[in-house]
mmCIF file of C-alpha atoms in Angstrom:
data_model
loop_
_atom_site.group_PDB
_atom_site.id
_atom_site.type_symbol
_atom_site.label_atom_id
_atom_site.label_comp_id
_atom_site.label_asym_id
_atom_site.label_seq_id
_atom_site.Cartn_x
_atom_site.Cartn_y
_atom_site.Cartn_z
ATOM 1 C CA UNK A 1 38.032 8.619 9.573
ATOM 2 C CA UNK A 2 36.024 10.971 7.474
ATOM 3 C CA UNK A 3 34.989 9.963 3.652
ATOM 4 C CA UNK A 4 32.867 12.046 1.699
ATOM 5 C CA UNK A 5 31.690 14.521 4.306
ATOM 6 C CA UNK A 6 30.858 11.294 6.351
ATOM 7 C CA UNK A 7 32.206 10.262 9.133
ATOM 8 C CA UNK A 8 32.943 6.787 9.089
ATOM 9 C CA UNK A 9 32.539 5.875 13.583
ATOM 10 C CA UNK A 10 29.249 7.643 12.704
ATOM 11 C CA UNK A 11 28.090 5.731 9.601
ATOM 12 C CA UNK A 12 29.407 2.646 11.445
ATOM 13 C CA UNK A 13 27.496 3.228 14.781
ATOM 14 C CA UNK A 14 24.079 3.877 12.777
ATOM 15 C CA UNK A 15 23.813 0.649 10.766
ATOM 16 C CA UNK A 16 24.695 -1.156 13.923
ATOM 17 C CA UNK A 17 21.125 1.031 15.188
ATOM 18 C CA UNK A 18 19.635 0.321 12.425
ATOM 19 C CA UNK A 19 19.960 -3.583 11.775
ATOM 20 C CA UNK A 20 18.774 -3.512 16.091
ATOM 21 C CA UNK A 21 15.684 -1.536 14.714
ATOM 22 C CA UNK A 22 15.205 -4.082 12.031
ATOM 23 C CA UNK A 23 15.641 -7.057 14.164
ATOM 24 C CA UNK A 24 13.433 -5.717 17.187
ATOM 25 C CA UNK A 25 10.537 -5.065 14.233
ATOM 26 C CA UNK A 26 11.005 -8.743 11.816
ATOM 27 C CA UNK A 27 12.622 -11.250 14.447
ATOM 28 C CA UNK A 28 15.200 -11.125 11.507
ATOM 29 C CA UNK A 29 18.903 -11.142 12.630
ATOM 30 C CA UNK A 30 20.637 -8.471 10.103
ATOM 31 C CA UNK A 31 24.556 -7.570 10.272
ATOM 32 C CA UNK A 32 26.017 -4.291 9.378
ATOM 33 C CA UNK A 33 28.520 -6.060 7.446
ATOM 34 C CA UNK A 34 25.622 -7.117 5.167
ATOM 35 C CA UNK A 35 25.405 -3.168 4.302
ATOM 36 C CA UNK A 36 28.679 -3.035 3.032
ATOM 37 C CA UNK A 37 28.947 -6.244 1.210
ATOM 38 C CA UNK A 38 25.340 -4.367 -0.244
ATOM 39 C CA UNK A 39 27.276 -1.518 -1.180
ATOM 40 C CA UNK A 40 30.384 -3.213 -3.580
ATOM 41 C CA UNK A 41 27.396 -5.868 -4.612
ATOM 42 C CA UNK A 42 29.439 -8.475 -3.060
ATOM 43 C CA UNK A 43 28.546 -12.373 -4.146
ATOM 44 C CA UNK A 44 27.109 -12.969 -0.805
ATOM 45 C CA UNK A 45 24.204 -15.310 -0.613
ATOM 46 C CA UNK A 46 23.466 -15.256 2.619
ATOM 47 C CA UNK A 47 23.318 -11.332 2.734
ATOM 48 C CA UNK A 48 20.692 -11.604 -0.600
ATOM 49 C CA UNK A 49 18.531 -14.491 1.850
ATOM 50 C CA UNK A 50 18.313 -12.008 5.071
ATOM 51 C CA UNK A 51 17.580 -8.771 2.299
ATOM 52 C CA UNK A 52 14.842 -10.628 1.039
ATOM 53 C CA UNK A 53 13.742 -11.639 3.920
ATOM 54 C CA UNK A 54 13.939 -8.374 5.565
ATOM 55 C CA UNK A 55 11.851 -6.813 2.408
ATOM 56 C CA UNK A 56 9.260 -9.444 2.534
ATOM 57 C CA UNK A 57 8.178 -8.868 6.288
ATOM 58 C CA UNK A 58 8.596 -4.886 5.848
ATOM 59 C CA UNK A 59 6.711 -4.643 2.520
ATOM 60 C CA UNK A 60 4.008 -6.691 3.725
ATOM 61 C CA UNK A 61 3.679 -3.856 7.070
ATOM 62 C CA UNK A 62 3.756 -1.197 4.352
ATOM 63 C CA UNK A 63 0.683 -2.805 2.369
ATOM 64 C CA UNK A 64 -0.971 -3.581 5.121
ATOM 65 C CA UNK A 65 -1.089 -0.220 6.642
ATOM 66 C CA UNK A 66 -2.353 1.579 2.681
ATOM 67 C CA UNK A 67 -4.353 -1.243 1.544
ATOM 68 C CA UNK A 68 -5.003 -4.091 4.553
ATOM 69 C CA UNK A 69 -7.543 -6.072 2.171
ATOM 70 C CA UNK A 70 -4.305 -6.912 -0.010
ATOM 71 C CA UNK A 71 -2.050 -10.291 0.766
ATOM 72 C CA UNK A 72 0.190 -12.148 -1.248
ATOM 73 C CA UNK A 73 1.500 -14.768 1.425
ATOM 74 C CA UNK A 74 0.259 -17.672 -0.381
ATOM 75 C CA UNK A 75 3.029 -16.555 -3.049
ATOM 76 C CA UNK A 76 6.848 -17.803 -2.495
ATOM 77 C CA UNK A 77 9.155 -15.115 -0.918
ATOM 78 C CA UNK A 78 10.382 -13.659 -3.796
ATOM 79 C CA UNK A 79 7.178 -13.411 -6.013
ATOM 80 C CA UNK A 80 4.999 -12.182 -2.953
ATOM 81 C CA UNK A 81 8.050 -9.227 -1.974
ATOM 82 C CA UNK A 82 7.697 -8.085 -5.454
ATOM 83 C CA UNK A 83 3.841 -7.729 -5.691
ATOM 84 C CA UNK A 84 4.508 -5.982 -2.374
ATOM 85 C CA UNK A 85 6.451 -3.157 -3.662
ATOM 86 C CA UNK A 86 4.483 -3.237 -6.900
ATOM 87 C CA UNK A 87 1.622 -2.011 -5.281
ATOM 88 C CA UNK A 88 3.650 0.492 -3.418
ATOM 89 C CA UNK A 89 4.626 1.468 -6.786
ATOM 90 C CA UNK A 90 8.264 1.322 -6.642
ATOM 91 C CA UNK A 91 9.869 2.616 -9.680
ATOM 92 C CA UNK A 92 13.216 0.303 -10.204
ATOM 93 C CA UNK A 93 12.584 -2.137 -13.127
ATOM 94 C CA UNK A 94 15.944 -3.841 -12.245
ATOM 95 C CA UNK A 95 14.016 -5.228 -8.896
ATOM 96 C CA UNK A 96 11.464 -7.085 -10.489
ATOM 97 C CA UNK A 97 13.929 -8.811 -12.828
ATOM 98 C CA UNK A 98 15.895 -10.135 -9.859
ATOM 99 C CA UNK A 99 15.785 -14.362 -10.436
ATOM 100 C CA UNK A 100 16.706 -15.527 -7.205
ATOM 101 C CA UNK A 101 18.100 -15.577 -3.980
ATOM 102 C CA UNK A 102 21.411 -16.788 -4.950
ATOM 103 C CA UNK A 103 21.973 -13.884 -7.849
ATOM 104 C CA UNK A 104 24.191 -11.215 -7.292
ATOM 105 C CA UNK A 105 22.174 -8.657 -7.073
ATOM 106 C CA UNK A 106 22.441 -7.067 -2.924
ATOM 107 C CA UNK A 107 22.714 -3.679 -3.889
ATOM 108 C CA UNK A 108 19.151 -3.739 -5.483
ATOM 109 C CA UNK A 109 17.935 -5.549 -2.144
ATOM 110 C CA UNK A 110 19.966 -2.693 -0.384
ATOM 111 C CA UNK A 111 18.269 0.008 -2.493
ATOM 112 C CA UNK A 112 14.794 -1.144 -2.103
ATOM 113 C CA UNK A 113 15.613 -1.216 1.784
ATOM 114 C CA UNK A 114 16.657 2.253 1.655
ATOM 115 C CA UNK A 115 13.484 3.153 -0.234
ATOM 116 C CA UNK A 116 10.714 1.514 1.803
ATOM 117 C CA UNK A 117 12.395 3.218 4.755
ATOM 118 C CA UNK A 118 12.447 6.624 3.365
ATOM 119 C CA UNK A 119 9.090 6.411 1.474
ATOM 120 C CA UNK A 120 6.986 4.733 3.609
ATOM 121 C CA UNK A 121 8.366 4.945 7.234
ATOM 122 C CA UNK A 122 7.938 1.137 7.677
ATOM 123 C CA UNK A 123 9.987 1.075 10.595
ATOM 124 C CA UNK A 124 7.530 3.088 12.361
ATOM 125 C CA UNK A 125 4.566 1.130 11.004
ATOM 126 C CA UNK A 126 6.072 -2.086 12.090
ATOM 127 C CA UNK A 127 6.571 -0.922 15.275
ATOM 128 C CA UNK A 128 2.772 0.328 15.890
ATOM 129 C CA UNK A 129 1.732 -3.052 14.489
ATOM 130 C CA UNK A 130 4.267 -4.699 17.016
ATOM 131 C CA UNK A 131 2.948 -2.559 19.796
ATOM 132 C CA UNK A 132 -1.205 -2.915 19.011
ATOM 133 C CA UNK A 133 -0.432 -7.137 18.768
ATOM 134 C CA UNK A 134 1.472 -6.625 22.283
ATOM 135 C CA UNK A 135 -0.106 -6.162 25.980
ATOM 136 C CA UNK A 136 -0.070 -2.994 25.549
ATOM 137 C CA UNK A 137 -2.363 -2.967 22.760
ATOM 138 C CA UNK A 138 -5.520 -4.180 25.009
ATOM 139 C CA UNK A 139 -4.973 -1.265 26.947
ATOM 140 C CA UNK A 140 -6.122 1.103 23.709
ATOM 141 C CA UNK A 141 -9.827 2.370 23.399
ATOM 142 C CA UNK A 142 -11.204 1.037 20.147
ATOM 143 C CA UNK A 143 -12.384 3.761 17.528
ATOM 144 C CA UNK A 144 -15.632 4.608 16.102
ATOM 145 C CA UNK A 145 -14.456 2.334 13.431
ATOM 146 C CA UNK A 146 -15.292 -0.345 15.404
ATOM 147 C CA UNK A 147 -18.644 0.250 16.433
ATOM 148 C CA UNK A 148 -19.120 1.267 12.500
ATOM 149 C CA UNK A 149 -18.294 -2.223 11.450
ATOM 150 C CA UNK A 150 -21.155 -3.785 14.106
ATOM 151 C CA UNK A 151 -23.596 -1.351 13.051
ATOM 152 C CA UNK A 152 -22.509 -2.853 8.888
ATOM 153 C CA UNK A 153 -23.020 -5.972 10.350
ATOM 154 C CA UNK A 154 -26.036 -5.751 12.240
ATOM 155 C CA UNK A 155 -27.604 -4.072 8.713
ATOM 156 C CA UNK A 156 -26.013 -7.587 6.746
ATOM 157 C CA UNK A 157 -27.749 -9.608 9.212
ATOM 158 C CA UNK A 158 -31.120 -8.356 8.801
ATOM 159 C CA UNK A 159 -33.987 -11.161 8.054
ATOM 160 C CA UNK A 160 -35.697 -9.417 5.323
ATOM 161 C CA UNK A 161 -39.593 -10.801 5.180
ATOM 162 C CA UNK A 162 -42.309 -11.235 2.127
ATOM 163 C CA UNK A 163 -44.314 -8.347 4.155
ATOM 164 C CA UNK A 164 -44.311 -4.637 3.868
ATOM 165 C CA UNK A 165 -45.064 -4.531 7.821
ATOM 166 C CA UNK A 166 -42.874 -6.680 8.648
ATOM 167 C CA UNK A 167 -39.836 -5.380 7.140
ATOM 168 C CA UNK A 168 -40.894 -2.162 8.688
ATOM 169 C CA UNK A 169 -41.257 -3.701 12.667
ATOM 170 C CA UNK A 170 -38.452 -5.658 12.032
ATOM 171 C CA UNK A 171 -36.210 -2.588 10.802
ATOM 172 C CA UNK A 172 -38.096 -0.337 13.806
ATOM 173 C CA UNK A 173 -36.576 -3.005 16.439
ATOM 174 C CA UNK A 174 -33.739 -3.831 14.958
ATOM 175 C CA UNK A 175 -32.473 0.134 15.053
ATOM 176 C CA UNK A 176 -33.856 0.094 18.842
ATOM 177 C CA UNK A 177 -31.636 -2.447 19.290
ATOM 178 C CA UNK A 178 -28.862 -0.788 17.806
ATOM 179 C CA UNK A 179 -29.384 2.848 19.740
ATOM 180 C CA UNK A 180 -29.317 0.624 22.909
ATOM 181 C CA UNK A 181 -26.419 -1.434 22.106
ATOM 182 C CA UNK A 182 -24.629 2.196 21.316
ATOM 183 C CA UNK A 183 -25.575 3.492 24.186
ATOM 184 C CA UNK A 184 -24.445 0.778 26.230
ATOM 185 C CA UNK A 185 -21.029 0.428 24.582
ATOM 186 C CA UNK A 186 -20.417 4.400 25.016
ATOM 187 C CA UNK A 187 -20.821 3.898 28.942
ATOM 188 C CA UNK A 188 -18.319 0.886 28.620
ATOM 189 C CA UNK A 189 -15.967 2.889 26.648
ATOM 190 C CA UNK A 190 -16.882 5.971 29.534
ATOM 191 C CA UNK A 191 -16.027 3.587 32.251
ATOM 192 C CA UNK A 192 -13.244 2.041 30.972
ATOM 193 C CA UNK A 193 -11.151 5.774 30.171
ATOM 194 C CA UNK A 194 -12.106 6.108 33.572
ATOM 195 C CA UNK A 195 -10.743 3.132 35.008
ATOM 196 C CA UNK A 196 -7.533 3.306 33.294
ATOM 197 C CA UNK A 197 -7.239 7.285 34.376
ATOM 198 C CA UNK A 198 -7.727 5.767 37.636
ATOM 199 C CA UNK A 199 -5.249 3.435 37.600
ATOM 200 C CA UNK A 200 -2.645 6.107 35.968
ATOM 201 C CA UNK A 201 -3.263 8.713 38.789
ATOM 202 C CA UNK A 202 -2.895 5.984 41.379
ATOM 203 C CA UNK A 203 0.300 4.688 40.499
ATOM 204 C CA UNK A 204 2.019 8.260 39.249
ATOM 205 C CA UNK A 205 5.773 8.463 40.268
ATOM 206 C CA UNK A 206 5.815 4.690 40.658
ATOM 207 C CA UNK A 207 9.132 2.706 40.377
ATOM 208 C CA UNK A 208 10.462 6.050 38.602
ATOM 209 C CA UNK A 209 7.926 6.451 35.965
ATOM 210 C CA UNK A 210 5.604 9.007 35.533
ATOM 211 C CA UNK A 211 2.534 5.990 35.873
ATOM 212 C CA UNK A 212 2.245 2.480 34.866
ATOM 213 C CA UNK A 213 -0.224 1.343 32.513
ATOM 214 C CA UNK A 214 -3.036 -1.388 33.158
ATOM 215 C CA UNK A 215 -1.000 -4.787 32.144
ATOM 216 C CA UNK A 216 2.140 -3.516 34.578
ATOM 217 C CA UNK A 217 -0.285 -2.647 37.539
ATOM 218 C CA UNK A 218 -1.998 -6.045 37.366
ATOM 219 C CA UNK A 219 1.464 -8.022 37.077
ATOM 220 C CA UNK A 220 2.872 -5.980 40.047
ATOM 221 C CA UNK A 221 -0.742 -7.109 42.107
ATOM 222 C CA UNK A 222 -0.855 -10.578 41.596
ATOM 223 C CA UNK A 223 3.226 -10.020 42.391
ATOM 224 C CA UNK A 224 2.557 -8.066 45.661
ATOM 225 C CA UNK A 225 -0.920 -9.952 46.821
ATOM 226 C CA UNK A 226 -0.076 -13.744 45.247
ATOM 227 C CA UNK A 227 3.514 -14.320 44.969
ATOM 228 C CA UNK A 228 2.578 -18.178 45.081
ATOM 229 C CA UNK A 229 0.121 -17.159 41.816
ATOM 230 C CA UNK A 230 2.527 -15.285 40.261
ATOM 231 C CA UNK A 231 2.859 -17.390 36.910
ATOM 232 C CA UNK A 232 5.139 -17.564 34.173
ATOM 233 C CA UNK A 233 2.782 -16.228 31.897
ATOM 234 C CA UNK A 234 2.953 -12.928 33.826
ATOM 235 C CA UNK A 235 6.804 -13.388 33.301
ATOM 236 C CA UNK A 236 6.742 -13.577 29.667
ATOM 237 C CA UNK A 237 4.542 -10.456 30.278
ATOM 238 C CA UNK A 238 7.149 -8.848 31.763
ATOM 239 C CA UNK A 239 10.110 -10.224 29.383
ATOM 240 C CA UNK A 240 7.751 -8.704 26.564
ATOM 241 C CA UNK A 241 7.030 -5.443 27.968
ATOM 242 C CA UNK A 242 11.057 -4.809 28.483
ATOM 243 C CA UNK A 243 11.294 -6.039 24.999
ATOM 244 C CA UNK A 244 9.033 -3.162 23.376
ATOM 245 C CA UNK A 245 10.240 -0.745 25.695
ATOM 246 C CA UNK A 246 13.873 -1.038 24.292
ATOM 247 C CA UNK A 247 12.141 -1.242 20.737
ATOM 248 C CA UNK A 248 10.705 2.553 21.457
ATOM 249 C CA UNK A 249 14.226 3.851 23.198
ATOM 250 C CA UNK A 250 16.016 2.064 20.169
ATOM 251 C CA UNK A 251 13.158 3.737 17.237
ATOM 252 C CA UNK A 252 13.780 7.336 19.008
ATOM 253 C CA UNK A 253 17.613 7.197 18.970
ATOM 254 C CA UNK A 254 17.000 5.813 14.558
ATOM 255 C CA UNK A 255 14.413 8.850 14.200
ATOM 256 C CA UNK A 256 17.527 11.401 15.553
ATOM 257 C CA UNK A 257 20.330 9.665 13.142
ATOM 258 C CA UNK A 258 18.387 8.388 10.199
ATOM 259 C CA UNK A 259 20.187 11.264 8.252
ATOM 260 C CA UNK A 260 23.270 9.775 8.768
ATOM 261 C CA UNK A 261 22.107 6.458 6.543
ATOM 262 C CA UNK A 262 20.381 8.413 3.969
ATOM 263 C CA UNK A 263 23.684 10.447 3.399
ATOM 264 C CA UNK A 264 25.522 7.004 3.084
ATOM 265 C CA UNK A 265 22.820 5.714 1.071
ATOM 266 C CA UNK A 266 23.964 8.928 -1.337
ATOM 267 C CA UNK A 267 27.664 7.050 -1.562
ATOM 268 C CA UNK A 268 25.749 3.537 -2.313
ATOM 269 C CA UNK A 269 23.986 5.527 -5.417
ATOM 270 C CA UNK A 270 27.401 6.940 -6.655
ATOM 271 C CA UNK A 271 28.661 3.386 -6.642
ATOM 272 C CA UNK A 272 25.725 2.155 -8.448
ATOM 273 C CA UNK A 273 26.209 4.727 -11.018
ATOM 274 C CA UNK A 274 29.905 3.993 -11.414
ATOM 275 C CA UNK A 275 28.834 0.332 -12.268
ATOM 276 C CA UNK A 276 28.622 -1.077 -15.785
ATOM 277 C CA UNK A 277 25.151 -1.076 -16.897
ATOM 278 C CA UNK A 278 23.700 -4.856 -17.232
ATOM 279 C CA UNK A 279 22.179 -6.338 -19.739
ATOM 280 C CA UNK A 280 18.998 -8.089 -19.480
ATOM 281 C CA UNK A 281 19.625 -11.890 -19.883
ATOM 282 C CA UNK A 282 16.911 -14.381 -21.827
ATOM 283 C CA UNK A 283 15.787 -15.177 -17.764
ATOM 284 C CA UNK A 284 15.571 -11.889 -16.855
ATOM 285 C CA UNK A 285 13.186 -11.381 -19.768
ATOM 286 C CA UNK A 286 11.079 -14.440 -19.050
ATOM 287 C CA UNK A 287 11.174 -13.198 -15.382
ATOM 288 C CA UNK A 288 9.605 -9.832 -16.363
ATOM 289 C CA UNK A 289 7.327 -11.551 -18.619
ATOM 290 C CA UNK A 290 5.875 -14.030 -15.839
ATOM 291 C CA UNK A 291 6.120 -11.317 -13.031
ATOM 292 C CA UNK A 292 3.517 -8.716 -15.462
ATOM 293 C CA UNK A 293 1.194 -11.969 -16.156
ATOM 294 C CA UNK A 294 0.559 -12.415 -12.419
ATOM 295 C CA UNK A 295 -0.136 -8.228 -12.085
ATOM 296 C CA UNK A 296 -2.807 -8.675 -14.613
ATOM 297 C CA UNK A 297 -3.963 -11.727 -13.424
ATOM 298 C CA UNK A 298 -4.219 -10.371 -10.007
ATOM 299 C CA UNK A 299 -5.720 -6.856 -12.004
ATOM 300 C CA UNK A 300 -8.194 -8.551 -13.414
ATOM 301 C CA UNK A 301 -8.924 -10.822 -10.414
ATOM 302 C CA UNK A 302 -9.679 -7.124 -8.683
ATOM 303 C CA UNK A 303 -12.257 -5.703 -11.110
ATOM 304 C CA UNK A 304 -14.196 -8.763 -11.527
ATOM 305 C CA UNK A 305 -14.151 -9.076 -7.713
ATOM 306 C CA UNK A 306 -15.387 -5.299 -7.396
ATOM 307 C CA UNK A 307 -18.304 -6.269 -10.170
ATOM 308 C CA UNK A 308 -19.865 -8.757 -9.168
ATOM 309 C CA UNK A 309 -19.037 -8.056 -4.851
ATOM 310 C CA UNK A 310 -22.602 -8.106 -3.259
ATOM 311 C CA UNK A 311 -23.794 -8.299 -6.374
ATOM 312 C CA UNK A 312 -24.332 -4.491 -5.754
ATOM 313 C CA UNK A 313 -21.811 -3.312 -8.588
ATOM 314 C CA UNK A 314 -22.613 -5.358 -11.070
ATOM 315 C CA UNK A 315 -26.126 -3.999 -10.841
ATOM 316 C CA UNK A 316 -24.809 -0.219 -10.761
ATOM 317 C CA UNK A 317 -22.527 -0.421 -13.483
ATOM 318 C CA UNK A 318 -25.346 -2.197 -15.483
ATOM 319 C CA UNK A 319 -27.414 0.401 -14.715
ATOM 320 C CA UNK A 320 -25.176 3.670 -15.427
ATOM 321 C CA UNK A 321 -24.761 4.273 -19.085
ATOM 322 C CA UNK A 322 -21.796 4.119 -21.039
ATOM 323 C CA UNK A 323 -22.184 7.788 -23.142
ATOM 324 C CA UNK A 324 -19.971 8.657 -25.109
ATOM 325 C CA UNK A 325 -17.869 12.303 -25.668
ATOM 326 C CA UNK A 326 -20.241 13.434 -27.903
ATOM 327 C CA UNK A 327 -23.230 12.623 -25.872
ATOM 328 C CA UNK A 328 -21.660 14.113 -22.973
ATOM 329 C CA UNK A 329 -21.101 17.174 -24.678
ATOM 330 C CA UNK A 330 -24.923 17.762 -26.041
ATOM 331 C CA UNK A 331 -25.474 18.744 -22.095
ATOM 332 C CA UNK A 332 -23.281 21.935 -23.109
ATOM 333 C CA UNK A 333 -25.984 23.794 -25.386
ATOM 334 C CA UNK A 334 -23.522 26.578 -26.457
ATOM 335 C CA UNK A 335 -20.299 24.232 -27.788
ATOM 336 C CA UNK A 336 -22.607 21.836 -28.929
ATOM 337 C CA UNK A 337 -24.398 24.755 -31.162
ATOM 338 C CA UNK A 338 -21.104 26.053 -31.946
ATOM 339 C CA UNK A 339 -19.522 22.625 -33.241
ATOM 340 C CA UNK A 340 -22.491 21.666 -35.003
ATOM 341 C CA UNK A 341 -22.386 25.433 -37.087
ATOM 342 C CA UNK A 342 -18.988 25.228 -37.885
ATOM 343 C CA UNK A 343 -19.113 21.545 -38.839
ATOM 344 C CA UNK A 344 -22.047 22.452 -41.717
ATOM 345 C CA UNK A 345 -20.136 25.539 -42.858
ATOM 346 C CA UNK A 346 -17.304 23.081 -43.606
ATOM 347 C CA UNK A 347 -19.616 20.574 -44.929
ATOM 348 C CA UNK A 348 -20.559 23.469 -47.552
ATOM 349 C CA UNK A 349 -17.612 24.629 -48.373
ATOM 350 C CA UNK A 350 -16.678 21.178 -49.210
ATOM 351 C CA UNK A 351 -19.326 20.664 -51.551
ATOM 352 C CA UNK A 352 -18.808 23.863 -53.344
ATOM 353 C CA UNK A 353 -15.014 22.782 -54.057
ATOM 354 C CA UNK A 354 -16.312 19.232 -55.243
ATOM 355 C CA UNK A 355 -18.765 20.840 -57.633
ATOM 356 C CA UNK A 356 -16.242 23.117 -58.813
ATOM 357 C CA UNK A 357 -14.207 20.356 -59.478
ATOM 358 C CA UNK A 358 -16.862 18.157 -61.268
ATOM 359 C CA UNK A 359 -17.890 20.828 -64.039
ATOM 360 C CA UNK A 360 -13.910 21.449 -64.780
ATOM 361 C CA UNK A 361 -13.685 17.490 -64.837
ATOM 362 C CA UNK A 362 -16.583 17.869 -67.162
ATOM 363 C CA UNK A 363 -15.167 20.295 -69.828
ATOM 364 C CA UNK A 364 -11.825 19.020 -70.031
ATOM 365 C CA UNK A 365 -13.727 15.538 -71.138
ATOM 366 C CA UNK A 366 -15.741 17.555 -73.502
ATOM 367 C CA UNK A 367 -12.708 18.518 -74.900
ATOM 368 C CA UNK A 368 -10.701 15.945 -74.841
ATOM 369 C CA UNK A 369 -13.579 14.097 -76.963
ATOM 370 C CA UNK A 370 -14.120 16.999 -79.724
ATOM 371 C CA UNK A 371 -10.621 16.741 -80.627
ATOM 372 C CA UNK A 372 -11.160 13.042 -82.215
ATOM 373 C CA UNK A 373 -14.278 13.828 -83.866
ATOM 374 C CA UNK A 374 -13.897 10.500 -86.343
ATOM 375 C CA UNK A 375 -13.508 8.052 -83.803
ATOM 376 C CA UNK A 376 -16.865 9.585 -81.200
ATOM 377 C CA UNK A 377 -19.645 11.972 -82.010
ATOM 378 C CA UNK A 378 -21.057 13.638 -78.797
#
């Protein structure tokens, strides 16, 4: 059945993909028929619980991949999803009016889904997350990052003493100890590329795969070498590893038919569009109302934080000055010269009207008076 330049076995077969996706990436069980009860905004509580849910877990990936300093879990569900896509700057107002989780209101949850996918690609991002927290993940060389933050650490931790000298020989050894600790954890790093290129080259074309990685070759050892040691730990190791590789078959086959969604997703906006436009209730007000108090509680919260931090930036923005425009613009010699001419040619044209005015103020009292001579003599 085709609908709209849609077909419908097509649509069909890549929501089924899609709530797999979703389930593999939030441990959250999602049907398609949720989509379509979405769609016609169906009264369907438990399709608004499992959108919220779903938002909640995928919002929080998208935050934490932009800004990871940022978490609203100590917030309820519904209050935390929103602050979520606040600071992912989602445009719908409608969203953050939402009351709760028995409201009819899936089609917003279904819209929001649609737009955290599209924007932000959180599929993908809770999938790397999924795969660094995994097995796998010890397998990954750490960045320079991490070796940054030990170096910022190392700096924090210095013992700063009442002596010149001493702040200089403990600053000298300190930084000795640094260059050798660097030195020692670029052999490490060295050595360990090594062994795991090692281990890849050794086991190349094994059990049909073009090499196994460091967690597989040490199950399949203790498996081979000490089946009586072989534990259910390394099991679940094995259970988990399955479990990620169907998550990356099942995110390549979304990647090739994702188009097919956000052409449906076009049919869900028509609908929407067709629908009567709702009025905001008294609750819905009050809703907005406490929903912007907690963004500039949370606002202000931030900039105080960043002030006094360290007490580094309090200092610094003590110290910078506040100049105003005008200030700022005496640095310019030529506008500032210009301004200030054409200002005082104003100023004296000004004055020329206002004594022009004054002396015809002047005679037209002197006249006024000479024409009652009896009652004032000038």
């Amino acid at each position: 059945m085709k609908r709209g330049g849609l077909i419908m076995s097509d649509v069909k077969n890549v929501i089924n993909l899609l709530c797999k996706h979703i389930g593999q990436c939030t441990e959250v069980q999602v049907h398609p028929e949720y989509f379509k009860a979405a769609k016609y905004n169906e009264d369907s509580p438990e399709v608004v619980q499992c959108f919220w849910t779903v938002l909640n877990i995928l919002s929080y990936y998208a935050i934490k991949k932009t800004q990871p300093g940022i978490d609203f879990q100590h917030y309820d569900e519904l209050k935390s999803t929103k602050l979520y896509f606040a600071y992912l700057q989602y445009p719908s107002i409608e969203f953050y009016g939402l009351l709760d989780k028995n409201a009819r209101n899936n089609r917003e949850l279904l819209l929001a889904l649609a737009w955290l996918i599209g924007m932000h690609n959180v599929l993908e991002t809770a999938m790397r997350f999924k795969l660094v927290e995994s097995i796998l993940g010890g397998e990954c060389v750490q960045s320079g990052d991490s070796l940054k933050r030990k170096q910022e650490e190392n700096n924090e931790n210095e013992n700063v003493s009442s002596e010149l000298i001493d702040q200089i020989h403990s600053i000298v050894h300190k930084c000795m100890t640094v260059s050798n600790n660097l030195k020692d954890i670029n052999e490490l790093i060295s050595e360990r590329i090594k062994s795991t290129s090692k281990v890849h080259a050794a086991s190349s074309n094994s059990c049909g795969l073009p090499h196994l990685n460091v967690p597989e070759m040490s199950i399949i050892k203790q498996f081979v070498t000490h089946e009586d040691k072989y534990s259910e730990h390394n099991e679940k190791n094995l259970v988990d590893l399955q479990r990620l590789g169907v998550m990356l078959e099942t995110h390549s086959m979304w990647r090739r038919n994702e188009e097919i969604f956000f052409d449906w997703m076009g049919t869900v906006l028509e609908e929407h569009k067709r629908s009567p436009m709702t009025e905001f209730s008294e609750k819905t007000v009050d809703e907005f109302s406490t929903f912007i108090c907690i963004l500039r509680h949370l606002t202000k919260k931030k900039i105080h934080s960043l002030k006094h931090s360290d007490g580094l930036a309090g200092e610094n923005i003590s110290k910078i000055p506040c100049t105003s425009r005008f200030s700022r613009t005496q640095e310019r010699n030529t506008n500032a010269n210009l301004w200030g001419s054409e200002i005082s040619q104003r100023l004296e044209e000004e004055q020329a009207k206002t004594s022009e005015k004054m002396k015809e103020l002047a005679s037209e009292l002197k006249a006024m008076l000479k024409s009652i001579p009896n009652c004032i003599q000038i």
